[in-house]
Coordinates of C-alpha atoms in Angstrom, one line a residue:
M13 CA 101.9 -71.0 49.1
R14 CA 104.0 -68.0 49.9
I15 CA 107.6 -68.1 48.3
R16 CA 109.9 -65.2 49.3
R17 CA 112.6 -65.3 46.8
K18 CA 111.5 -64.1 43.4
W19 CA 113.5 -66.4 41.2
M20 CA 111.8 -69.3 43.0
R21 CA 108.4 -67.8 42.4
D22 CA 109.3 -67.4 38.8
L23 CA 110.5 -71.0 38.6
A24 CA 107.4 -72.2 40.4
S25 CA 105.2 -70.3 38.0
M26 CA 106.6 -72.1 35.1
I27 CA 106.3 -75.5 36.7
F28 CA 102.7 -75.0 37.6
T29 CA 101.9 -73.6 34.3
V30 CA 102.8 -76.7 32.6
Y31 CA 101.0 -78.9 35.1
Y32 CA 97.7 -76.9 34.8
L33 CA 98.0 -77.2 31.0
I34 CA 97.7 -80.9 31.5
A35 CA 95.5 -81.1 34.5
A36 CA 92.4 -79.0 33.0
E37 CA 90.0 -79.7 35.9
Q38 CA 92.3 -78.6 38.7
A39 CA 93.2 -75.6 36.5
D40 CA 89.5 -74.4 36.3
E41 CA 89.1 -75.1 40.0
K42 CA 92.2 -73.1 40.7
V43 CA 91.0 -70.1 38.4
R44 CA 87.7 -70.2 40.2
K45 CA 89.2 -69.9 43.6
I46 CA 91.6 -67.1 42.4
R47 CA 88.7 -65.2 41.0
A48 CA 86.7 -65.3 44.1
T49 CA 89.6 -63.3 45.9
L50 CA 91.0 -61.5 43.0
T51 CA 93.7 -58.8 43.8
I52 CA 95.9 -56.4 42.0
E53 CA 98.7 -58.7 42.9
H54 CA 96.9 -61.7 41.1
L55 CA 96.4 -59.5 38.0
R56 CA 99.9 -58.1 37.7
V57 CA 101.6 -61.5 38.4
S58 CA 99.5 -63.4 35.9
W59 CA 99.3 -60.9 33.1
E60 CA 103.0 -60.0 33.4
K61 CA 104.3 -63.6 33.6
S62 CA 106.0 -63.3 30.2
T63 CA 108.5 -61.0 31.6
T64 CA 109.8 -63.3 34.1
P65 CA 113.5 -64.3 33.2
Y66 CA 112.8 -67.9 32.3
L67 CA 109.8 -67.2 29.9
S68 CA 111.7 -64.1 28.4
F69 CA 114.7 -66.3 27.5
F70 CA 112.5 -69.1 25.9
T71 CA 110.7 -66.4 24.0
K72 CA 113.7 -64.7 22.8
I73 CA 115.3 -67.8 21.5
T74 CA 112.2 -68.9 19.7
R75 CA 111.1 -65.5 18.2
P76 CA 111.7 -65.0 14.6
K77 CA 114.7 -62.5 14.2
L78 CA 113.0 -59.5 12.9
V79 CA 115.1 -56.8 14.4
K80 CA 118.7 -56.8 15.2
Y81 CA 118.6 -54.0 17.8
P82 CA 116.8 -54.9 21.3
P83 CA 114.1 -52.4 22.7
R84 CA 115.5 -49.3 24.5
K85 CA 114.2 -47.5 27.4
I86 CA 113.7 -43.8 27.1
I87 CA 112.4 -40.8 29.1
I88 CA 110.1 -38.2 27.5
P89 CA 109.9 -35.0 29.4
R90 CA 106.7 -33.2 29.9
P91 CA 105.9 -30.6 27.2
P92 CA 105.5 -26.7 28.4
G93 CA 102.3 -25.9 30.0
S94 CA 101.6 -29.5 31.5
S95 CA 100.3 -29.9 34.8
Y96 CA 102.6 -32.5 35.7
Q97 CA 106.4 -32.4 36.1
E98 CA 107.4 -36.1 36.4
P99 CA 108.5 -37.4 32.9
V100 CA 107.0 -40.5 31.1
T101 CA 108.7 -43.7 30.8
G102 CA 108.5 -45.4 27.3
W103 CA 110.2 -48.1 25.3
L104 CA 111.8 -47.5 21.7
Y105 CA 111.6 -50.3 19.1
F106 CA 113.7 -49.5 16.2
D107 CA 115.8 -51.7 13.9
G108 CA 118.8 -49.6 13.6
P109 CA 121.3 -47.4 15.7
L110 CA 119.9 -44.3 17.4
S111 CA 121.7 -42.1 15.0
A112 CA 119.5 -43.4 12.1
I113 CA 116.2 -42.1 13.7
G114 CA 116.9 -38.6 12.9
S115 CA 115.9 -38.9 9.3
H116 CA 112.5 -40.2 10.0
T117 CA 109.4 -38.2 9.7
K118 CA 106.8 -40.8 10.9
V119 CA 106.3 -42.3 14.3
I120 CA 104.1 -45.2 15.6
L121 CA 103.0 -44.3 19.1
D122 CA 101.7 -47.3 20.9
I123 CA 99.6 -47.4 24.1
P124 CA 99.7 -51.0 25.5
G125 CA 96.6 -52.5 27.2
G126 CA 96.4 -54.4 30.7
G127 CA 93.1 -53.3 32.2
F128 CA 94.5 -49.8 33.3
V129 CA 96.1 -51.6 36.2
A130 CA 99.0 -54.0 34.7
M131 CA 101.3 -54.8 31.8
N132 CA 104.0 -52.6 30.2
P133 CA 105.3 -52.4 26.7
R134 CA 107.7 -55.4 27.4
T135 CA 104.7 -57.8 27.6
H136 CA 103.8 -56.7 24.0
D137 CA 107.2 -57.2 22.7
D138 CA 106.2 -59.7 19.8
K139 CA 103.8 -57.0 18.4
L140 CA 106.1 -54.1 18.8
I141 CA 109.1 -55.9 17.5
G142 CA 107.0 -57.1 14.5
W143 CA 105.9 -53.7 13.6
A144 CA 109.4 -52.1 13.8
G145 CA 110.8 -54.9 11.9
K146 CA 108.3 -54.9 9.1
T147 CA 107.7 -51.0 8.8
G148 CA 111.3 -49.9 9.5
L149 CA 109.7 -47.0 11.5
P150 CA 110.5 -46.1 15.2
V151 CA 107.8 -47.6 17.6
L152 CA 107.3 -45.7 20.8
S153 CA 105.3 -47.5 23.4
L154 CA 104.4 -46.0 26.6
D155 CA 104.8 -47.3 30.0
Y156 CA 102.2 -45.1 31.6
K157 CA 101.4 -45.1 35.3
K158 CA 99.0 -47.6 36.3
A159 CA 95.7 -47.6 38.5
P160 CA 95.1 -47.7 41.5
E161 CA 98.1 -45.9 42.5
Y162 CA 97.5 -43.3 39.8
P163 CA 93.9 -43.2 39.0
Y164 CA 91.9 -41.5 36.2
P165 CA 92.9 -39.2 34.3
Y166 CA 96.5 -39.4 35.2
A167 CA 97.5 -42.0 32.5
L168 CA 95.3 -40.3 29.9
N169 CA 97.0 -37.0 30.4
E170 CA 100.3 -38.8 30.4
C171 CA 99.7 -40.1 26.9
F172 CA 98.4 -36.9 25.7
D173 CA 101.6 -35.1 27.1
V174 CA 103.8 -37.4 25.1
Y175 CA 101.7 -36.7 22.1
R176 CA 102.2 -32.9 22.6
A177 CA 106.0 -33.4 23.4
L178 CA 106.5 -35.0 20.0
I179 CA 104.7 -32.3 18.1
L180 CA 106.0 -29.4 20.1
S181 CA 109.7 -30.6 20.1
R182 CA 109.5 -31.6 16.3
G183 CA 110.1 -35.1 17.4
R184 CA 113.5 -34.0 19.1
C185 CA 112.4 -35.8 22.4
L186 CA 112.6 -38.9 20.3
G187 CA 115.7 -38.2 18.4
L188 CA 114.3 -36.9 15.1
E189 CA 116.5 -34.0 13.5
T190 CA 114.1 -33.1 10.5
G191 CA 112.9 -30.1 12.1
T192 CA 109.3 -30.8 11.1
R193 CA 106.2 -32.0 12.7
P194 CA 106.3 -35.9 12.9
R195 CA 103.5 -37.8 11.4
I196 CA 102.1 -39.8 14.2
I197 CA 100.2 -43.1 13.8
L198 CA 98.4 -43.9 17.3
T199 CA 97.7 -47.5 18.3
G200 CA 96.4 -49.1 21.3
D201 CA 95.0 -52.4 22.4
S202 CA 92.2 -53.1 25.1
A203 CA 92.6 -50.4 27.8
G204 CA 95.2 -48.8 25.6
G205 CA 92.7 -48.5 22.8
N206 CA 90.5 -46.6 25.3
L207 CA 93.5 -44.2 26.0
A208 CA 94.6 -43.8 22.4
T209 CA 90.9 -42.9 21.4
G210 CA 90.9 -40.4 24.4
V211 CA 94.2 -38.9 23.2
V212 CA 92.6 -38.4 19.9
L213 CA 89.6 -36.9 21.4
M214 CA 91.7 -34.4 23.4
V215 CA 93.8 -33.3 20.5
L216 CA 90.6 -32.7 18.5
Q217 CA 89.1 -30.8 21.3
S218 CA 92.1 -28.8 21.9
A219 CA 92.2 -27.9 18.1
M220 CA 88.6 -26.6 18.3
S221 CA 89.2 -24.4 21.4
S222 CA 89.7 -20.8 21.0
T223 CA 91.6 -20.6 24.2
N224 CA 94.8 -22.0 22.6
Q225 CA 94.7 -19.6 19.7
W226 CA 94.2 -16.6 21.9
N227 CA 97.2 -17.7 24.1
G228 CA 99.2 -18.1 20.8
Q229 CA 99.6 -21.8 21.5
E230 CA 100.4 -24.2 18.6
V231 CA 97.3 -26.1 17.4
L232 CA 97.9 -29.8 17.5
P233 CA 97.4 -31.8 14.2
R234 CA 95.5 -34.9 14.5
P235 CA 97.0 -38.2 14.1
E236 CA 97.8 -39.7 10.5
G237 CA 95.8 -42.8 11.6
L238 CA 94.3 -44.6 14.5
I239 CA 94.6 -48.5 15.1
L240 CA 92.5 -50.1 17.6
I241 CA 92.8 -53.8 18.7
Y242 CA 89.9 -55.1 20.7
P243 CA 89.5 -51.7 22.5
G244 CA 87.5 -51.1 25.7
L245 CA 85.5 -48.0 24.9
D246 CA 82.5 -48.1 27.3
M247 CA 82.9 -48.0 30.9
N248 CA 79.0 -48.7 31.4
I249 CA 78.9 -52.3 31.5
G250 CA 75.2 -53.1 30.7
N251 CA 73.2 -56.3 30.0
W252 CA 71.5 -54.9 26.9
M253 CA 72.3 -52.6 23.9
T254 CA 70.1 -49.6 23.2
D255 CA 68.1 -49.5 20.0
E256 CA 70.5 -46.8 18.7
Q257 CA 73.5 -49.2 19.2
M258 CA 71.4 -52.1 17.6
S259 CA 70.8 -49.9 14.7
L260 CA 74.4 -49.3 14.1
I261 CA 75.4 -53.1 14.3
Q262 CA 72.5 -53.9 11.8
D263 CA 73.2 -51.1 9.5
R264 CA 72.8 -52.6 5.9
R265 CA 76.0 -51.1 4.8
M266 CA 77.8 -53.1 7.4
R267 CA 75.8 -56.4 7.1
R268 CA 78.9 -58.0 5.6
T269 CA 81.3 -57.1 8.1
N270 CA 78.9 -57.8 11.2
R271 CA 76.9 -60.8 9.9
N272 CA 79.2 -63.1 11.8
I273 CA 78.7 -61.3 15.0
L274 CA 74.9 -61.4 14.6
R275 CA 75.1 -65.3 13.8
R276 CA 77.2 -66.0 16.7
K277 CA 75.0 -64.1 19.1
S278 CA 72.2 -66.2 17.7
E279 CA 74.1 -69.4 18.1
D280 CA 74.8 -68.7 21.6
Y281 CA 71.4 -68.0 22.4
Y282 CA 70.0 -71.0 20.9
K283 CA 72.6 -73.1 22.8
L284 CA 71.6 -71.4 25.9
A285 CA 67.9 -71.9 25.3
E286 CA 68.4 -75.5 23.8
T287 CA 66.2 -74.8 21.0
P288 CA 66.8 -74.7 17.2
H289 CA 64.1 -72.0 16.7
P290 CA 64.8 -68.3 16.7
S291 CA 63.1 -66.2 19.2
D292 CA 62.9 -63.3 16.8
D293 CA 63.9 -62.4 13.4
E294 CA 67.5 -61.2 13.1
E295 CA 66.2 -58.4 11.0
G296 CA 63.7 -57.5 13.6
G297 CA 60.8 -58.3 11.4
S298 CA 58.9 -60.8 13.5
S299 CA 57.4 -60.2 16.9
P300 CA 57.7 -62.0 20.1
G301 CA 55.1 -64.9 20.8
R302 CA 55.1 -68.4 22.1
L303 CA 56.5 -71.1 19.4
P304 CA 54.1 -73.8 18.7
E305 CA 55.1 -77.1 17.3
N306 CA 55.2 -75.8 13.8
G307 CA 57.9 -73.3 14.8
N308 CA 55.8 -70.4 13.8
A309 CA 55.7 -67.4 16.0
V310 CA 52.1 -66.5 17.0
R311 CA 51.6 -62.7 16.7
P312 CA 49.7 -60.9 19.5
E313 CA 46.5 -59.7 17.8
V314 CA 46.1 -56.1 17.6
P315 CA 42.8 -54.5 16.3
A316 CA 43.1 -52.9 12.9
V317 CA 43.2 -49.0 12.8
G318 CA 39.9 -48.8 11.2
A319 CA 38.1 -51.2 13.8
M320 CA 38.9 -48.6 16.5
K321 CA 35.6 -46.9 17.6
P322 CA 34.8 -44.9 20.8
E323 CA 32.4 -46.6 23.3
P324 CA 28.8 -45.7 22.8
K325 CA 28.5 -44.2 26.3
M326 CA 31.5 -41.7 25.7
A327 CA 30.9 -40.8 22.0
H328 CA 29.6 -37.4 22.9
L329 CA 32.8 -36.7 24.9
I330 CA 35.4 -37.9 22.2
S331 CA 36.1 -35.9 19.1
T332 CA 37.3 -37.2 15.8
E333 CA 40.8 -36.0 16.5
D334 CA 40.7 -38.1 19.9
V335 CA 39.9 -41.1 18.1
K336 CA 42.7 -40.6 15.6
H337 CA 45.0 -40.1 18.5
Q338 CA 44.0 -43.2 20.2
Q339 CA 44.3 -45.2 17.0
A340 CA 47.8 -43.9 16.4
S341 CA 48.6 -44.8 20.0
V342 CA 47.5 -48.5 19.4
V343 CA 49.6 -48.8 16.3
A344 CA 52.6 -47.3 18.0
S345 CA 52.1 -49.5 20.8
K346 CA 52.3 -52.8 18.8
P347 CA 55.1 -54.9 20.3
G348 CA 58.2 -55.1 17.9
G349 CA 60.9 -57.8 18.1
L350 CA 62.5 -58.4 21.6
K351 CA 65.7 -59.1 19.7
T352 CA 66.7 -61.0 23.0
R353 CA 69.8 -62.8 21.4
L354 CA 71.0 -59.7 19.4
A355 CA 70.4 -56.9 22.1
M356 CA 72.3 -58.7 24.8
S357 CA 75.9 -57.2 25.1
S358 CA 78.9 -59.1 24.4
M359 CA 80.3 -58.6 27.8
I360 CA 77.4 -60.5 29.1
S361 CA 77.1 -63.1 26.3
Y362 CA 80.6 -64.1 26.7
F363 CA 80.6 -64.0 30.6
N364 CA 82.7 -67.3 30.5
D365 CA 85.7 -65.7 29.0
R366 CA 88.9 -66.9 30.8
I367 CA 90.8 -63.7 30.3
L368 CA 88.1 -60.9 31.0
T369 CA 84.9 -61.5 32.9
P370 CA 82.3 -58.9 33.7
E371 CA 83.3 -59.0 37.3
M372 CA 87.0 -58.5 36.4
M373 CA 86.0 -55.7 34.1
R374 CA 84.1 -54.0 36.7
A375 CA 86.9 -54.3 39.2
M376 CA 89.3 -52.7 36.7
I377 CA 86.9 -49.8 36.1
I378 CA 86.5 -49.0 39.9
L379 CA 90.2 -49.2 40.3
Y380 CA 90.8 -47.0 37.4
V381 CA 88.2 -44.3 38.3
G382 CA 89.6 -44.3 41.8
P383 CA 87.9 -43.7 45.3
H384 CA 87.9 -39.9 44.9
N385 CA 86.4 -39.3 41.4
R386 CA 82.8 -39.4 40.6
P387 CA 82.6 -39.1 36.9
D388 CA 79.4 -38.9 35.0
F389 CA 79.5 -42.2 33.3
S390 CA 76.8 -41.1 30.9
T391 CA 78.4 -38.1 29.3
D392 CA 82.2 -38.4 30.1
Y393 CA 83.4 -39.2 26.7
L394 CA 87.1 -39.1 27.7
L395 CA 86.4 -42.1 30.1
S396 CA 83.9 -43.8 27.6
P397 CA 84.8 -42.7 24.0
L398 CA 81.7 -44.4 22.8
L399 CA 79.7 -41.3 24.0
A400 CA 82.0 -38.8 22.1
P401 CA 79.9 -36.1 20.3
E402 CA 79.4 -36.3 16.5
A403 CA 81.2 -33.1 16.1
L404 CA 84.4 -34.6 17.2
L405 CA 83.8 -38.2 15.5
A406 CA 83.5 -36.4 12.2
R407 CA 87.1 -35.0 12.5
F408 CA 88.7 -38.5 13.4
P409 CA 91.5 -39.7 11.2
K410 CA 91.2 -42.9 9.5
T411 CA 90.5 -45.9 12.0
Y412 CA 91.4 -49.3 11.8
F413 CA 89.6 -51.9 14.2
L414 CA 90.8 -55.6 15.0
T415 CA 89.0 -57.7 17.3
G416 CA 87.4 -61.2 17.7
E417 CA 84.0 -62.1 16.8
R418 CA 83.5 -63.6 20.3
D419 CA 85.5 -61.0 22.3
P420 CA 84.0 -59.6 25.3
L421 CA 84.7 -56.1 23.9
V422 CA 83.4 -56.8 20.2
D423 CA 80.4 -54.5 20.7
D424 CA 82.5 -51.7 21.5
T425 CA 84.3 -52.1 18.3
V426 CA 81.3 -52.2 16.0
I427 CA 79.1 -49.7 17.7
F428 CA 82.1 -47.0 17.8
A429 CA 82.8 -48.0 14.1
G430 CA 79.2 -47.5 13.3
R431 CA 79.2 -44.1 15.1
L432 CA 82.2 -43.1 13.2
R433 CA 80.8 -44.0 9.9
Q434 CA 77.6 -42.1 10.7
A435 CA 79.3 -39.0 11.7
K436 CA 81.6 -39.1 8.6
Y437 CA 78.6 -39.8 6.3
N438 CA 76.5 -36.8 7.8
L439 CA 79.7 -34.6 7.4
F440 CA 79.9 -35.8 3.6
V441 CA 76.3 -34.9 3.0
Q442 CA 76.6 -31.6 4.5
R443 CA 79.7 -30.6 2.5
K444 CA 78.0 -31.9 -0.7
E445 CA 75.0 -29.7 0.1
L446 CA 77.2 -26.8 0.3
G447 CA 78.9 -27.3 -2.8
L448 CA 82.4 -28.3 -1.3
I449 CA 82.3 -31.7 -2.8
E450 CA 81.3 -32.4 -6.3
A451 CA 77.9 -33.9 -7.0
K452 CA 79.3 -37.1 -8.7
D453 CA 81.3 -37.9 -5.7
E454 CA 80.2 -40.9 -3.6
F455 CA 80.5 -41.7 0.0
D456 CA 83.1 -44.5 0.6
E457 CA 83.3 -45.7 4.1
K458 CA 86.7 -47.5 3.7
D459 CA 88.4 -44.0 3.4
H460 CA 87.3 -43.5 7.0
V461 CA 86.8 -46.8 8.9
E462 CA 87.9 -50.3 8.5
V463 CA 87.0 -53.1 10.5
T464 CA 88.5 -56.7 10.7
L465 CA 86.8 -59.4 12.9
I466 CA 88.6 -62.5 13.6
P467 CA 86.5 -65.6 13.7

């Protein structure tokens, strides 16, 4: 149904929204049809519905009065040395007149999500207004350019340029007047979490670059903190996690945080398999095999190491070393736990998610990358921050993660948090061995990473 007038489209959208809240079966059928022919317009209209005049009005009158001043649209000029000239648009959330911003030294720089293709700061009003009201700090949220009109890495460079502009101008581009570097807290959700993490990596990379020092350029300080809300950090959508990723999730130090994720993976697998029995042990202790009636797994029989002997006809050709090598090979080839239900990625486990399906995720990645780019998905850590080298991860600011236990992107959170924790711990051990840290000091992961998982 094509409606030309925008006000009529907005009104019809509200009417059909109420109708589909009541008629659930018709809503499912409608969603199925739309997803079969999904377009950018569909995404933008549905995800930005909260900015329509009618919904904005109802939201405004029902929202708690946390601030007295409405969001303000501002323009951030590009910093010196940028490859781009077009300024960046942002929205300033601050509970006070503009003249009161000058005395502040801290800024929250927010990068909103939207699959790289849709949504702007005004769709995140509730969160941003709440932060501005509760913290009393200026919150700058960026309305970066979206794909496919502006493919990777345009949006990432926009966000990095704003960070540079805030540092190099001593916050004057935002209205700060203290003359000191502002202390920036960087935040991002979903695709914005990807961009926020990419900005941190670019900041750390530029600080380690000798070129900037030779050119006399100011070294950018890292953010004071990083807050990631269900971030999308891996552009490689796979069905299975690697052994390294699994080891990060099952790390003994993170069992209390990740146990609900492991439990839910198990429950989903059992529900799919229609069996109450596990296919493998959660800790990886049991091996695969058929499940007899008593529910005990039958291990494949493997000859003992001492029972391995060379065949008589070949004895004169096989040395003792060869026998030991064969024995070691047999032991190494002993099958381990398949970990089917645990190793399945959350993107595949929760493929029925109504907001973010694997097909939709792939479509957004394709649009974000663009038709003329061909990045290396196995090494480009600015595109997939999950691949970042340990040398950069060890220099990260304290990072907070917030995501749902059944979010399609939950694996990105726990794996990246595990990599950060591992990098910080390895750096701690190195500094301790060099005598830079007292021997009595102990590593506290909460000084570097905190993960909150919502049931």
